[in-house]
Every structure is written in structure tokens, then in C-alpha cells.
Amino acid sequence: MERLEAAVRYGADAVYLGGKDYGMRAAPGNFTREELKRAVELCHGSGVRVYVTCNTLPRNHELRELPGFLEYCKAVGVDGLIISDLGVLALAREHAPGVELHVSTQTGIVNYAAAKACYDLGARRVVLAREVPLSEIKEIRENIPPDLELEAFVHGSMCVSFSGRCLLSNYMTGRDANRGQCAQPCRWEYYLTEKKRPQEHFTIVEQGDGTYIMNSNDMCMIEHIPRLIEAGVCSLKIEGRAKSAYYVACVTAAYRRAIDFFSRHPGESLPPEILEETGKISHRAYSTGFYFSGGPGQTTDRGQYIRDYQVAAMCAGRMGDYVVLSQRNRFFRGCTVDVLQPGGAFTGELSEIYNEDWEPIESAPHAEMRVYWKTGLPVEEGAYLRIRAG
């Protein structure tokens, strides 16, 4: 729910989320039925649409409970269902009539014939495979019905296998990647062993501690939003269900500002301060995925995330000239902070900070400790305060 609230507050037009079953992200908390109802109410109260993921490949025994879940989604007012399995698509038409049907990226749609076939089966929108180049998206758009919408991923992790259809996790951990349980073994560090010397590890590179031979870079298309729109993409999809609320807020705010900038200033380059926001989250090296020639690339010498910034505190409210902070990571008096809140970001200095007893302090070392920051800056409740890591 915290991530959902962040997406709504920081500018999303729609959110996609999962129930306790049938979604491709089993690790996050996901939504109970009552929470799903509250989520729809919260989003619709802010003019935001809600799409529920039913995009696993369910086995026979999992189908028994699915009609009831689909009927519940319709009853609480869900705007759309994201589906990858043809059987689920048929069940959704029967048990959730009137709810938009979106074909998931897991289906692997890469051409206009497949997109039209989905349309004939009742789909209102197709979420294209991440592997489709921008030039081919334009061709798909030109050869499908005008009312069939195209959605594409613009930011987040890239899977080393085709549209997530991977069995590495199944083989190595017993966790089914196609039912939302992927352990991400493609991100692990690998060595080469020789049959008669199983205890002796050889690196697969000439130097270094090992190699991450399947570690794909992350996608970031924020600078190319006009080209996506020109190609016929109507919905820009950001990964976020398995991320932190701060990640969701930061990336959503950046893309919201970018879309608004390009709509007001066609033909101009994105201002650096908007682009820089995408570097203030935990991420792998960025690429433009398969949209342009060259592919997404890989970082094979490490699997760690880039973390140049961290959240120091959140604004818990105001008391006159004081901003009430809830600590997240240690910070010091006098340090410069980036303040992220809806509408933009700005910097400030923690020149005067006090503890709960109103005593001046030099640092805030304790988790979630309450700190009072004296400032005239317009810091809003719920804002994030960020500092450089390290």
C-alpha cells in the first residue's frame, strides 16, 4: 500500500498491482482482497486507474479459485486485468465482463499479427515484449486496429531470457519464475569447475573475482519519451512492485516531470535536473534496452547495484518553523539534503537540528528517531530527504 500511495502521490495516471495469487511478483506483500478494495477506492479518488496482474501461467489446481478472484476484481471496480495465459483470458471474459483485458508482456507479443489475434480475443491493450525495437513498434501500430492500445516498459530491470520465460530458477532453486517466484539466478556470480577438481574454481574472465555472465543492465528511456509516443505507445510502464516506496516515488516523479516537459517544449532536450533523478535510486548500469541497435548490454564484472544516494529521513509533519523528521539513515548537522516531494525537488542544509527534548544535536544515528529541523523551506509531509551515500 505504501508503494501504491507513492505512485499516486508522485504523478502516476495508473498503477498495476497484484493480489495474493496469479501475479508475477510473489515476493512482495501484495494485496489481500480487502486491501485491493481500499486500493481501488484510493486510486479512483485521485483519478488514477487500477490494473490487476493475473499474468502467471497457472496450473490446473490454481484455476479453481480464479473465477471467484476475477469476479471480485470486477465487483470492486478494477479498471483492467493484465493477463498472459489464453485460458485466463477466456475466464476473464466470462467472469469479469466489462473489465478491460490487457495482454501481459509475459505473452511475448512482437508482431502485429499476434497483437491483432489478442484483439480478436477481447484484449483492449497489449503490453509489448521488452525485446521489440522502436522501429518495429511503429510498424505494429500501423497494422493494428486504432482502438487497440500499446503499452511498453520504459524503466527497470531487464531479464536475460525472452520476456521472462526462464527456467533457471526452477532448475536451481525449485522456484517457478513463470508463477512469480523467480530467485534471479541470472544475477549470481559464476565460476567454471573441472570435473575431477570440483573444489577448484576458475574465473571465466582472465582477471577478477568471478563473472556475472547473465547480468543484464537496467532500462532507462526517460530521454526518449517523445520517440516512444511518436511510435504509437500510449502507456509508459515503470517497474515498481518489488521496489521501495522511495524508488516508486522518485522514478514516477521523474517520468511525470519528463512527460510534462516534453509536452510543453517539443523538440527540446530533457533538463539535466530531471534526468539526474533517475540516478538517485538504487539501480544497475542503465541502457535503452532493445529499443535501439546494440541491445541492453551487460555488466559482467559485478552484480551490485549503484547506490549514489540514500534516504536520510522522511518528513512526518511541521510544527511552525520546524520540520519533523523521521530518520531512515544516519545524517549530520550541516549536511546538504535533496528534498523530493510532489511537484519537484530542491536542496537544503540541515543547519539546525534538535532531538525530541529540543536539545541541539550533531547527528541522527538511531533508526526512525524523531528530529526537528529548523528551516523556512516549504517541505511537505511525506517528502523524502536524500543525501549522498558514502
XYZ file of C-alpha atoms in Angstrom:
390
model
C 0.000 0.000 0.000
C 2.882 2.387 0.743
C 4.253 1.933 -2.789
C 0.798 2.416 -4.261
C 0.353 5.659 -2.329
C 3.767 6.841 -3.522
C 2.864 6.145 -7.165
C -0.422 8.054 -6.864
C 1.084 10.960 -4.937
C 4.016 11.416 -7.307
C 2.103 11.515 -10.564
C 1.072 8.114 -11.928
C -2.013 8.016 -14.162
C -2.466 4.312 -13.444
C -0.981 1.651 -11.202
C -0.601 -2.084 -11.655
C -0.677 -4.341 -8.628
C -1.161 -7.943 -7.657
C -3.388 -9.956 -5.381
C -2.056 -12.776 -3.240
C -2.123 -15.145 -6.221
C -1.740 -15.117 -10.016
C 0.774 -12.240 -10.174
C 4.375 -12.383 -11.399
C 5.777 -10.870 -8.186
C 5.237 -13.375 -5.378
C 7.889 -11.929 -3.027
C 6.282 -8.525 -2.259
C 3.432 -8.365 0.236
C 0.791 -7.890 -2.497
C -2.845 -7.142 -1.697
C -5.477 -9.065 0.215
C -8.997 -8.732 -1.120
C -9.865 -6.045 1.434
C -6.645 -4.182 0.651
C -7.407 -4.417 -3.055
C -10.788 -2.804 -2.454
C -9.136 0.004 -0.478
C -6.523 0.422 -3.207
C -9.205 0.896 -5.869
C -11.012 3.437 -3.687
C -7.794 5.366 -3.030
C -6.784 5.415 -6.690
C -10.190 6.279 -8.088
C -10.466 9.084 -5.537
C -7.384 10.602 -7.187
C -8.428 9.867 -10.772
C -5.933 7.005 -11.119
C -6.771 3.719 -12.829
C -6.032 0.283 -11.327
C -4.809 -2.731 -13.305
C -4.550 -6.096 -11.536
C -1.983 -8.665 -12.627
C -3.218 -12.154 -13.453
C -0.191 -12.896 -15.576
C 1.269 -16.114 -14.213
C 0.934 -19.383 -16.107
C -1.381 -21.148 -13.636
C -1.529 -24.923 -13.296
C -4.810 -26.849 -13.273
C -5.258 -26.782 -9.496
C -4.760 -22.996 -9.436
C -7.638 -22.409 -11.835
C -10.332 -23.476 -9.347
C -10.147 -20.264 -7.312
C -9.565 -17.948 -10.262
C -13.201 -17.263 -11.287
C -14.001 -16.018 -7.793
C -10.988 -13.710 -7.829
C -11.915 -12.321 -11.244
C -15.484 -11.709 -10.100
C -14.171 -9.888 -7.020
C -11.953 -7.668 -9.161
C -14.957 -6.638 -11.217
C -17.085 -6.072 -8.100
C -14.602 -3.641 -6.517
C -14.192 -1.650 -9.733
C -10.800 -2.723 -11.080
C -10.215 -0.994 -14.433
C -8.186 -3.703 -16.122
C -6.697 -7.190 -15.823
C -3.180 -7.933 -17.086
C -3.147 -11.497 -18.477
C -0.648 -13.735 -20.262
C -2.434 -17.123 -20.405
C -5.117 -17.772 -23.046
C -7.205 -19.793 -20.613
C -7.157 -16.975 -18.075
C -8.128 -14.542 -20.831
C -11.186 -16.655 -21.640
C -12.121 -16.947 -17.955
C -11.789 -13.181 -17.516
C -14.201 -12.535 -20.391
C -16.701 -14.845 -18.709
C -16.301 -13.843 -15.063
C -15.309 -10.169 -15.322
C -17.277 -8.810 -18.285
C -16.734 -5.118 -18.866
C -13.281 -5.077 -17.255
C -10.545 -4.135 -19.726
C -8.277 -7.010 -20.727
C -4.580 -6.219 -21.171
C -2.192 -8.796 -22.609
C 0.922 -9.040 -20.434
C 4.484 -8.641 -21.630
C 4.899 -12.269 -20.486
C 2.923 -13.308 -23.587
C 5.801 -12.121 -25.762
C 3.943 -10.051 -28.372
C 6.482 -8.930 -31.001
C 4.399 -8.502 -34.186
C 1.119 -7.044 -35.390
C -0.431 -10.424 -36.271
C -0.148 -11.566 -32.657
C -1.437 -8.207 -31.432
C -4.484 -8.458 -33.725
C -5.132 -12.030 -32.573
C -5.206 -10.797 -28.974
C -7.595 -8.027 -30.011
C -9.920 -10.605 -31.585
C -9.879 -12.473 -28.250
C -11.063 -9.361 -26.406
C -7.865 -7.501 -25.494
C -8.069 -3.717 -25.236
C -4.313 -3.248 -24.711
C -1.121 -5.165 -25.475
C 1.966 -4.767 -23.288
C 4.705 -5.428 -25.798
C 7.687 -7.681 -25.164
C 10.732 -5.762 -23.956
C 12.649 -7.134 -26.941
C 10.730 -5.157 -29.613
C 12.759 -2.342 -31.248
C 11.188 1.089 -31.568
C 11.073 0.839 -35.373
C 9.003 -2.347 -35.140
C 6.630 -0.826 -32.581
C 5.787 1.819 -35.174
C 5.066 -0.908 -37.719
C 2.854 -2.768 -35.242
C 0.912 0.432 -34.539
C 0.297 0.991 -38.246
C -1.132 -2.506 -38.731
C -3.490 -2.976 -35.776
C -6.994 -1.642 -35.046
C -6.985 2.035 -33.919
C -8.633 1.204 -30.589
C -6.039 -1.425 -29.607
C -3.624 0.322 -27.253
C 0.108 -0.344 -26.970
C 1.972 -0.246 -23.675
C 5.735 -0.579 -23.263
C 8.218 -0.805 -20.408
C 10.391 2.281 -20.048
C 12.261 1.828 -16.774
C 13.527 -1.022 -14.610
C 15.244 -4.388 -14.702
C 15.847 -6.337 -17.896
C 15.542 -10.129 -17.924
C 18.280 -12.091 -19.661
C 15.702 -14.524 -21.059
C 12.932 -13.734 -23.538
C 10.099 -11.857 -21.804
C 10.823 -13.586 -18.524
C 10.285 -17.092 -19.898
C 13.122 -18.604 -17.917
C 13.665 -21.945 -16.211
C 16.964 -21.209 -14.464
C 15.204 -20.509 -11.184
C 13.133 -23.689 -11.497
C 16.206 -25.849 -12.058
C 18.485 -24.236 -9.496
C 16.113 -23.395 -6.638
C 12.773 -25.057 -7.364
C 11.121 -21.630 -7.550
C 8.972 -21.236 -10.664
C 9.784 -17.980 -12.459
C 6.593 -18.232 -14.509
C 4.488 -18.227 -11.369
C 6.076 -15.175 -9.789
C 8.757 -16.903 -7.713
C 11.981 -16.124 -9.617
C 15.124 -16.242 -7.447
C 17.076 -14.284 -10.109
C 19.992 -16.728 -10.558
C 20.965 -14.698 -13.633
C 22.319 -12.108 -11.177
C 24.569 -14.569 -9.343
C 28.336 -14.814 -9.626
C 29.553 -17.848 -11.594
C 32.768 -19.836 -11.825
C 33.979 -22.669 -14.048
C 34.872 -26.046 -12.495
C 36.651 -29.072 -13.938
C 35.046 -32.499 -13.387
C 37.949 -34.060 -11.482
C 38.645 -30.928 -9.421
C 35.186 -29.829 -8.239
C 36.606 -27.846 -5.322
C 38.815 -25.720 -7.557
C 37.073 -22.709 -9.059
C 38.280 -20.986 -12.214
C 37.093 -17.499 -13.088
C 35.526 -17.146 -16.519
C 37.440 -13.917 -17.081
C 41.197 -13.514 -17.138
C 41.236 -11.264 -14.097
C 38.874 -10.505 -11.246
C 36.907 -12.394 -8.623
C 34.417 -14.042 -10.946
C 31.955 -13.057 -13.608
C 28.271 -12.239 -13.790
C 27.773 -13.674 -17.261
C 23.993 -13.159 -17.353
C 23.715 -9.817 -15.529
C 21.785 -7.511 -17.877
C 21.732 -3.741 -17.443
C 18.642 -1.813 -16.376
C 16.430 0.090 -18.806
C 16.012 3.867 -18.741
C 14.075 5.545 -21.563
C 13.293 8.893 -19.921
C 15.180 10.884 -22.580
C 13.314 9.164 -25.426
C 9.689 9.623 -24.365
C 8.762 11.669 -27.497
C 10.045 8.892 -29.757
C 8.015 6.296 -27.866
C 4.881 8.392 -28.257
C 5.590 9.000 -31.959
C 5.910 5.232 -32.449
C 2.396 4.761 -31.054
C 2.972 3.829 -27.403
C 0.152 5.210 -25.251
C 1.222 3.900 -21.823
C 4.706 4.019 -20.296
C 5.256 1.219 -17.801
C 7.644 1.501 -14.836
C 8.766 -1.446 -12.742
C 7.999 -0.921 -9.070
C 6.119 -3.700 -7.274
C 9.291 -5.257 -5.848
C 10.955 -1.898 -5.171
C 10.821 0.513 -2.229
C 8.234 3.266 -1.890
C 11.050 5.778 -2.348
C 12.079 4.119 -5.646
C 8.479 4.300 -6.857
C 8.145 7.940 -5.812
C 11.448 9.038 -7.344
C 11.070 7.312 -10.718
C 7.378 8.184 -11.056
C 8.102 11.836 -10.282
C 10.959 11.915 -12.806
C 8.858 10.464 -15.632
C 5.880 12.651 -14.739
C 8.075 15.753 -14.947
C 9.656 14.498 -18.180
C 6.299 13.851 -19.870
C 5.035 17.272 -18.816
C 8.255 18.948 -20.010
C 8.188 17.317 -23.445
C 4.511 18.217 -23.896
C 5.313 21.892 -23.220
C 8.666 22.011 -25.028
C 8.533 19.747 -28.096
C 11.885 19.173 -29.716
C 13.941 20.243 -26.702
C 16.317 18.074 -24.684
C 15.382 16.952 -21.203
C 16.769 19.280 -18.485
C 19.651 17.704 -16.529
C 17.877 18.084 -13.180
C 15.094 15.752 -14.355
C 17.457 13.200 -15.884
C 19.606 13.195 -12.741
C 16.640 11.972 -10.676
C 16.970 8.524 -12.275
C 20.464 8.261 -10.778
C 19.265 8.918 -7.238
C 17.747 5.474 -6.792
C 19.372 2.070 -6.411
C 19.923 0.771 -9.943
C 22.197 -1.193 -12.234
C 24.020 0.443 -15.136
C 21.458 1.988 -17.482
C 20.760 1.233 -21.114
C 17.941 1.786 -23.606
C 17.094 -1.910 -23.730
C 16.313 -3.282 -27.192
C 14.677 -0.082 -28.458
C 17.727 0.914 -30.480
C 20.586 -1.008 -32.106
C 23.151 -2.566 -29.825
C 20.858 -4.142 -27.249
C 20.801 -3.580 -23.496
C 24.342 -4.712 -22.770
C 25.663 -6.362 -19.624
C 27.815 -5.605 -16.621
C 29.728 -8.857 -16.197
C 32.283 -7.841 -13.570
C 29.828 -7.129 -10.757
C 26.245 -7.768 -9.744
C 25.839 -4.987 -7.205
C 23.530 -2.036 -7.549
C 24.737 1.536 -7.976
C 23.736 3.474 -4.857
C 24.975 7.044 -5.040
C 22.186 8.397 -2.828
C 20.267 7.153 0.181
C 17.169 8.340 2.019
C 18.212 10.138 5.213
C 14.739 10.899 6.561
C 11.084 11.424 5.771
C 9.056 14.471 6.689
C 6.489 13.461 9.314
C 4.875 16.902 9.546
C 5.508 20.538 10.504
C 5.470 22.491 13.752
C 5.726 26.171 12.924
C 9.267 26.874 11.714
C 10.277 23.250 12.302
C 10.049 20.249 10.022
C 9.505 16.980 11.891
C 11.793 14.281 10.510
C 11.719 10.505 10.908
C 15.259 9.162 10.447
C 15.995 6.447 7.864
C 19.810 6.584 7.585
C 22.331 8.444 9.705
C 22.779 12.132 8.900
C 24.694 15.048 10.424
C 24.092 18.688 11.239
C 25.242 20.897 8.404
C 24.891 18.341 5.647
C 23.154 19.195 2.390
C 19.975 17.276 1.597
C 17.927 16.813 -1.561
C 14.231 17.154 -0.789
C 11.927 15.146 -3.061
C 8.209 15.862 -2.970
C 5.355 16.052 -5.473
C 5.991 18.864 -7.919
C 9.759 18.715 -7.865
C 12.951 18.613 -5.826
C 15.172 21.189 -4.137
C 18.154 21.285 -1.795
C 18.501 22.452 1.791
C 21.014 22.471 4.613
C 20.449 20.822 7.998
C 21.978 23.791 9.802
C 19.872 23.404 12.960
C 18.590 20.029 14.157
C 17.173 19.025 17.536
C 16.161 15.816 19.297
C 12.781 15.079 20.900
C 13.815 17.017 24.025
C 14.603 20.040 21.837
C 18.308 19.713 22.512
C 20.702 20.657 19.660
C 22.312 17.535 18.153
C 25.227 16.896 15.811
C 23.813 13.762 14.194
C 20.807 11.457 13.984
C 22.218 7.935 14.392
C 19.151 5.999 15.573
C 16.611 4.320 13.302
C 13.360 6.278 12.979
C 14.391 8.755 15.687
C 12.376 11.950 15.725
C 14.355 15.042 14.711
C 13.286 18.677 14.441
C 14.828 20.665 11.591
C 14.520 24.441 11.730
C 14.031 25.740 8.198
C 11.945 28.101 6.152
C 11.870 25.744 3.177
C 8.397 24.531 2.047
C 8.944 20.877 2.974
C 5.694 18.894 2.788
C 4.606 15.960 4.927
C 5.723 12.718 3.254
C 8.693 14.324 1.486
C 11.941 12.349 1.205
C 15.272 13.838 2.311
C 18.222 12.342 0.431
C 21.966 12.517 0.997
C 24.921 11.258 -0.995
C 25.936 7.744 0.023
C 29.364 7.013 1.417
